[in-house]
mmCIF file of C-alpha atoms in Angstrom:
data_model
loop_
_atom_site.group_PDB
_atom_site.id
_atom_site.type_symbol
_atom_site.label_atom_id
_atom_site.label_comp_id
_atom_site.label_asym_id
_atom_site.label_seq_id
_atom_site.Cartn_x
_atom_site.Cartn_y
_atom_site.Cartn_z
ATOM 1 C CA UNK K 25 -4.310 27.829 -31.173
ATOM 2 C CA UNK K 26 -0.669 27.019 -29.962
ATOM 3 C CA UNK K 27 -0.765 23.120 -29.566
ATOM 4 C CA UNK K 28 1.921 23.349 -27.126
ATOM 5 C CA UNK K 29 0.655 24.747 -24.162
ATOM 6 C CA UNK K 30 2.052 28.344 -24.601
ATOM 7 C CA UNK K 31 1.638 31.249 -23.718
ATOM 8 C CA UNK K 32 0.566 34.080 -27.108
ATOM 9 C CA UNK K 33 0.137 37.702 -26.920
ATOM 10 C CA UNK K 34 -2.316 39.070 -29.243
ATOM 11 C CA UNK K 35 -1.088 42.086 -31.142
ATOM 12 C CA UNK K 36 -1.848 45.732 -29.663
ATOM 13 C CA UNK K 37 -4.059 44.758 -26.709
ATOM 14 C CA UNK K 38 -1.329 42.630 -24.670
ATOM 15 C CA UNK K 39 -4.379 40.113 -23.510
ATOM 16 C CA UNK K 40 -2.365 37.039 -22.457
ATOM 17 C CA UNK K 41 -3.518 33.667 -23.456
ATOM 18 C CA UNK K 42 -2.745 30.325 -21.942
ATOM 19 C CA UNK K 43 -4.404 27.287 -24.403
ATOM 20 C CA UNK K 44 -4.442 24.193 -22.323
ATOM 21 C CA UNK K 45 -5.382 20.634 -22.908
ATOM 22 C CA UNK K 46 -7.299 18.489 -20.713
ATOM 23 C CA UNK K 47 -6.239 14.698 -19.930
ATOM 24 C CA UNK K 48 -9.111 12.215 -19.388
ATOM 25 C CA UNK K 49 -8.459 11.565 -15.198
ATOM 26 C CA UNK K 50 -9.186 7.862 -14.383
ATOM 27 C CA UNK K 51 -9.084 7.497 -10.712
ATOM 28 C CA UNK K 52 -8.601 4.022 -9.286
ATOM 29 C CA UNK K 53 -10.416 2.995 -6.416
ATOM 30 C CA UNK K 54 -8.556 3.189 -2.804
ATOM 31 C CA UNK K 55 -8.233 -0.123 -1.276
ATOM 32 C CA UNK K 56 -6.102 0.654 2.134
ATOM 33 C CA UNK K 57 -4.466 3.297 3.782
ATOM 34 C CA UNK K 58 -2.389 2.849 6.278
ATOM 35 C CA UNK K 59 -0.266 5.545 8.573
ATOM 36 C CA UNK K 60 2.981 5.674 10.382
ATOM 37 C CA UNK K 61 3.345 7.918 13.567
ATOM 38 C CA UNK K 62 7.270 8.210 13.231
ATOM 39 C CA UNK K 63 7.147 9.154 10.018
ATOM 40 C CA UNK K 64 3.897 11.409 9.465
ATOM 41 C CA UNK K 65 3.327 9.540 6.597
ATOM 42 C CA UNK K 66 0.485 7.902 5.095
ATOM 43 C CA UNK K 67 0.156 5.386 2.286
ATOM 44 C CA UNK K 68 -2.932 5.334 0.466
ATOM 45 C CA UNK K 69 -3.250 1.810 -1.499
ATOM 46 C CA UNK K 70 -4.924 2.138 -4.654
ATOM 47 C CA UNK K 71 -6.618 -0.586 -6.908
ATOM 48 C CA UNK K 72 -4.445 -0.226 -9.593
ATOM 49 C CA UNK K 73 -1.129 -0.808 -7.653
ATOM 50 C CA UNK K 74 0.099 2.396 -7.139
ATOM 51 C CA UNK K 75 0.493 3.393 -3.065
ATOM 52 C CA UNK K 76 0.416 7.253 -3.200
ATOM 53 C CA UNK K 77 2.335 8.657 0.104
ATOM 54 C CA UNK K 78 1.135 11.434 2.026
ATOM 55 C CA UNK K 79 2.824 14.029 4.566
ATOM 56 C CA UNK K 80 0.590 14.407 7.164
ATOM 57 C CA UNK K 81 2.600 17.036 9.270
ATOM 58 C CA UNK K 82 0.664 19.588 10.606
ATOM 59 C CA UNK K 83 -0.685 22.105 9.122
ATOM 60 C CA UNK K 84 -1.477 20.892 6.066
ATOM 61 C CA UNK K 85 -1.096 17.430 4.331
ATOM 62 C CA UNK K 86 0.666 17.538 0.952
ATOM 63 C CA UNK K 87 1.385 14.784 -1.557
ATOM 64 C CA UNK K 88 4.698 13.822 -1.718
ATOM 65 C CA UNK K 89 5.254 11.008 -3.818
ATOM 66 C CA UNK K 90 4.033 7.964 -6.217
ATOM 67 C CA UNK K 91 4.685 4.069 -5.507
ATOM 68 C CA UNK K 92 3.391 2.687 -8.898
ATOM 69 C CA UNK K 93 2.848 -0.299 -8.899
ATOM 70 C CA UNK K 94 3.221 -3.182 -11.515
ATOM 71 C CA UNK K 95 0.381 -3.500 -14.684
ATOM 72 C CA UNK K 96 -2.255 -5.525 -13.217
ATOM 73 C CA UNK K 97 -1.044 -5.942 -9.471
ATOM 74 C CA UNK K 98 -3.947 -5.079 -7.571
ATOM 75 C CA UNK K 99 -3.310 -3.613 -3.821
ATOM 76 C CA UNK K 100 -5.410 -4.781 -0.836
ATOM 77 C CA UNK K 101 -3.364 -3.878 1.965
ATOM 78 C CA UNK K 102 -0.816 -1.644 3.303
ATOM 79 C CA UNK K 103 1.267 -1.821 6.532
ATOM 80 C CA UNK K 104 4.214 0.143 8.316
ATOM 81 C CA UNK K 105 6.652 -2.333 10.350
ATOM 82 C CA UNK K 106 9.932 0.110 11.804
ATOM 83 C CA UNK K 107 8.970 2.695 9.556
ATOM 84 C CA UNK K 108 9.134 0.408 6.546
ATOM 85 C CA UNK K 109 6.105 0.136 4.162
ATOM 86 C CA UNK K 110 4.623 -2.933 3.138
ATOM 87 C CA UNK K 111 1.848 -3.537 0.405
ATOM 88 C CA UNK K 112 0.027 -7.030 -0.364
ATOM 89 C CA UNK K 113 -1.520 -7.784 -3.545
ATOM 90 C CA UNK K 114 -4.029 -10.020 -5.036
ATOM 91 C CA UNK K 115 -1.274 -11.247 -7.583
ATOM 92 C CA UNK K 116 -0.238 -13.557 -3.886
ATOM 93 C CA UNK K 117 2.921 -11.014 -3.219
ATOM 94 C CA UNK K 118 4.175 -9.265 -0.356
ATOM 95 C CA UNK K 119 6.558 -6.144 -1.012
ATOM 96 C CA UNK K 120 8.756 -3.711 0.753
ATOM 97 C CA UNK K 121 9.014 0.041 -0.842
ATOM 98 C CA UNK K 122 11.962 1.616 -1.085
ATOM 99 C CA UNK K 123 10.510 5.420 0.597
ATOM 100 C CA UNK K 124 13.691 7.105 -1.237
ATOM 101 C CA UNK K 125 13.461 5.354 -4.983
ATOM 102 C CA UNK K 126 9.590 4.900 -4.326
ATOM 103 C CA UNK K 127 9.993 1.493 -6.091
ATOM 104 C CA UNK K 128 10.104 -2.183 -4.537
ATOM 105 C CA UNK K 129 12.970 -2.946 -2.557
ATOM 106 C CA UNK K 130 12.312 -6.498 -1.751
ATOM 107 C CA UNK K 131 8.941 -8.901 -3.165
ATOM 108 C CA UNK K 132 8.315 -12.580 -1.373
ATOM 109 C CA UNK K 133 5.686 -14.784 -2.854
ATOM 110 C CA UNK K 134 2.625 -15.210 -0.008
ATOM 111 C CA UNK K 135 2.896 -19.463 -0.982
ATOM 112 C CA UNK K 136 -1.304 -18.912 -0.324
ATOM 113 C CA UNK K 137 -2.417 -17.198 -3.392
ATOM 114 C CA UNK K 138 -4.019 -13.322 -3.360
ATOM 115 C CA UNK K 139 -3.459 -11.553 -0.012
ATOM 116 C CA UNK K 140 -6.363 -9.808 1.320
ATOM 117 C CA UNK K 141 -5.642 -8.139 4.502
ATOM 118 C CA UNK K 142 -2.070 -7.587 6.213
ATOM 119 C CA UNK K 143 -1.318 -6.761 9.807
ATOM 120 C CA UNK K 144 2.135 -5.817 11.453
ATOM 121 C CA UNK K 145 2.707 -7.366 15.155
ATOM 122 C CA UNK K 146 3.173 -3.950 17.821
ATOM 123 C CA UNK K 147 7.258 -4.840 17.292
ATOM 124 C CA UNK K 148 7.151 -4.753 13.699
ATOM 125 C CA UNK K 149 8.978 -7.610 14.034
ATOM 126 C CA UNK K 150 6.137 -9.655 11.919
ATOM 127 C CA UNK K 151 3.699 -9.410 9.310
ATOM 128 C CA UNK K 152 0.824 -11.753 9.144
ATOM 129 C CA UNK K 153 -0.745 -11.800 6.098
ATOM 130 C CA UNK K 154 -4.470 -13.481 5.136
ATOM 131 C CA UNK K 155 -4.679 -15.747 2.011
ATOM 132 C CA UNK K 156 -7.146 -16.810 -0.639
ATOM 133 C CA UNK K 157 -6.422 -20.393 0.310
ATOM 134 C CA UNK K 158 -8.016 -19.812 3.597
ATOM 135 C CA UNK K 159 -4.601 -20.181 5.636
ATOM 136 C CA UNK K 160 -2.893 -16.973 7.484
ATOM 137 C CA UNK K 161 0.610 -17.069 6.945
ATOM 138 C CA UNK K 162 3.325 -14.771 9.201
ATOM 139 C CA UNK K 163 6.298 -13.767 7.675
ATOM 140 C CA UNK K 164 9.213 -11.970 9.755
ATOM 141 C CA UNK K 165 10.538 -8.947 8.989
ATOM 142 C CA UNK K 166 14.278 -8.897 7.966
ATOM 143 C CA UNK K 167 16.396 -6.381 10.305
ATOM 144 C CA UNK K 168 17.960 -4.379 7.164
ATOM 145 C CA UNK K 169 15.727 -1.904 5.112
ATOM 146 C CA UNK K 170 14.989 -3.431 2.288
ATOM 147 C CA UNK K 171 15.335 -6.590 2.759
ATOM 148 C CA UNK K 172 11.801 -7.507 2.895
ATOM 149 C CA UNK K 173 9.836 -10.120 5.009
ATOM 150 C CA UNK K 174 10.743 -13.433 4.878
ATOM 151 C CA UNK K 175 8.248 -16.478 5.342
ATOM 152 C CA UNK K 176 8.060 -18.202 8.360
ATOM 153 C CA UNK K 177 4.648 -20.248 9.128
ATOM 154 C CA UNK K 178 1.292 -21.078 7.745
ATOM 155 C CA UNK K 179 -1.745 -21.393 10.649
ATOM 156 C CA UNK K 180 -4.082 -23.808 9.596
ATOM 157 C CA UNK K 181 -6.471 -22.540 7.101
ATOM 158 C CA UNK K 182 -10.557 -21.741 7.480
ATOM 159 C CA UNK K 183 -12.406 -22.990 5.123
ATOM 160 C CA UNK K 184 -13.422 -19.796 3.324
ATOM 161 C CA UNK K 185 -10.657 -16.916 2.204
ATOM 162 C CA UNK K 186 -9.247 -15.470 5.259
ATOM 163 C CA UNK K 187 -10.414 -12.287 4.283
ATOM 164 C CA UNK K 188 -9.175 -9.980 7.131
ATOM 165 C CA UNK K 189 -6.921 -10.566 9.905
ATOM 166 C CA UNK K 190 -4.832 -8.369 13.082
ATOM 167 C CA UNK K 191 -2.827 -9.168 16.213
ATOM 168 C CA UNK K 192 -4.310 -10.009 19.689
ATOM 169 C CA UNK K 193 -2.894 -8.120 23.043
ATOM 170 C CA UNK K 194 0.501 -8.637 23.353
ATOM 171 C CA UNK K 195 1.089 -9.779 19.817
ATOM 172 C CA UNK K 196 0.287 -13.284 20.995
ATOM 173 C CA UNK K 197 -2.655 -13.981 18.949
ATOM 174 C CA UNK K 198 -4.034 -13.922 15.647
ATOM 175 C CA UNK K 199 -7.363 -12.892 14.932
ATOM 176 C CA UNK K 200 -8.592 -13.654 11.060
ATOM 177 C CA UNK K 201 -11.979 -13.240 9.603
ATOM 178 C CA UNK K 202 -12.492 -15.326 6.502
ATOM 179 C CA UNK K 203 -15.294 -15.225 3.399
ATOM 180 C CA UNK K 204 -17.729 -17.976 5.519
ATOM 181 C CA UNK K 205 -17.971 -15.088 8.139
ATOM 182 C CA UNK K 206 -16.320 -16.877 10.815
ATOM 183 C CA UNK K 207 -14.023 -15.171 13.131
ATOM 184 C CA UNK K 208 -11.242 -17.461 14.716
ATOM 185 C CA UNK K 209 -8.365 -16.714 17.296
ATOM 186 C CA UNK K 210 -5.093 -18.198 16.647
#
């Protein structure tokens, strides 16, 4: 058999033959997915780093690119502020992707250890992001693409992980749910 992939004819009965080789497929687990209207895309966070994008214009969704991610960085949330995506890790970093390089265009450390959840304010003016060390932290979003989000404040930390966390009505609270169970509005 042709090792290469190509295509033989056997002699006098012009059968075509295609030898193919299979590659082991080793999905990783999806984490978060998040979507943005503007854009008809979605970003599907996997647990080995990479974000896969999706267009979901109508009528039928296609892939249409690969974020990978760095060896080891494990996703746990996804977020669009103006059309810009953001990914949090467990490695305690917050990144903006680059949508035309597919590659990060800005990292800032989350100065609480591995994020868990992140949540854009209705603006997109603000991510707030939920830490291992129990504290939600917001971080503004920087008006040039690809510039990232820079930090701004820490709330005072649960005493579990903040585990999960989203904006109030109006943007003008913060609701986190940490490891304890507890629910509290900021």
């Amino acid at each position: 058999p042709n090792a290469g992939g190509e295509r033989r004819e056997r002699e006098g009965r012009g059968v075509s033959v295609h030898v193919a080789r299979f590659v082991e497929l080793q999905p990783a687990a999806i984490t978060t997915m998040a979507h943005d209207d503007t854009l008809k895309i979605l970003a599907v966070g996997r647990g080995n780093g990479d974000i896969q994008l999706w267009s979901t214009v109508a009528p039928r969704w296609h892939p249409i690119g690969v974020c990978v991610g760095a060896p080891g960085s494990q996703i746990r949330a996804v977020c669009w502020a103006q059309s810009r995506l953001f990914s949090a890790s467990l490695d305690g970093r917050i990144l903006e992707w680059s949508l035309s390089t597919l590659a990060p265009a800005a990292a800032e450390d989350s100065h609480g250890g591995s994020v868990w959840s992140l949540a854009a304010s209705r603006d997109g003016n603000y991510l707030a992001a939920a830490c291992h060390d129990g504290a939600v932290r917001i971080f503004a979003v920087t008006e040039e693409e690809g510039g990232g989000a820079v930090f701004r404040k820490a709330l005072p930390a649960h005493d579990g992980q903040a585990l999960s966390v989203a904006w109030g009505p109006g943007d003008q609270s913060l609701i986190a749910g940490d490891s304890l169970g507890n629910v509290r509005i900021r």
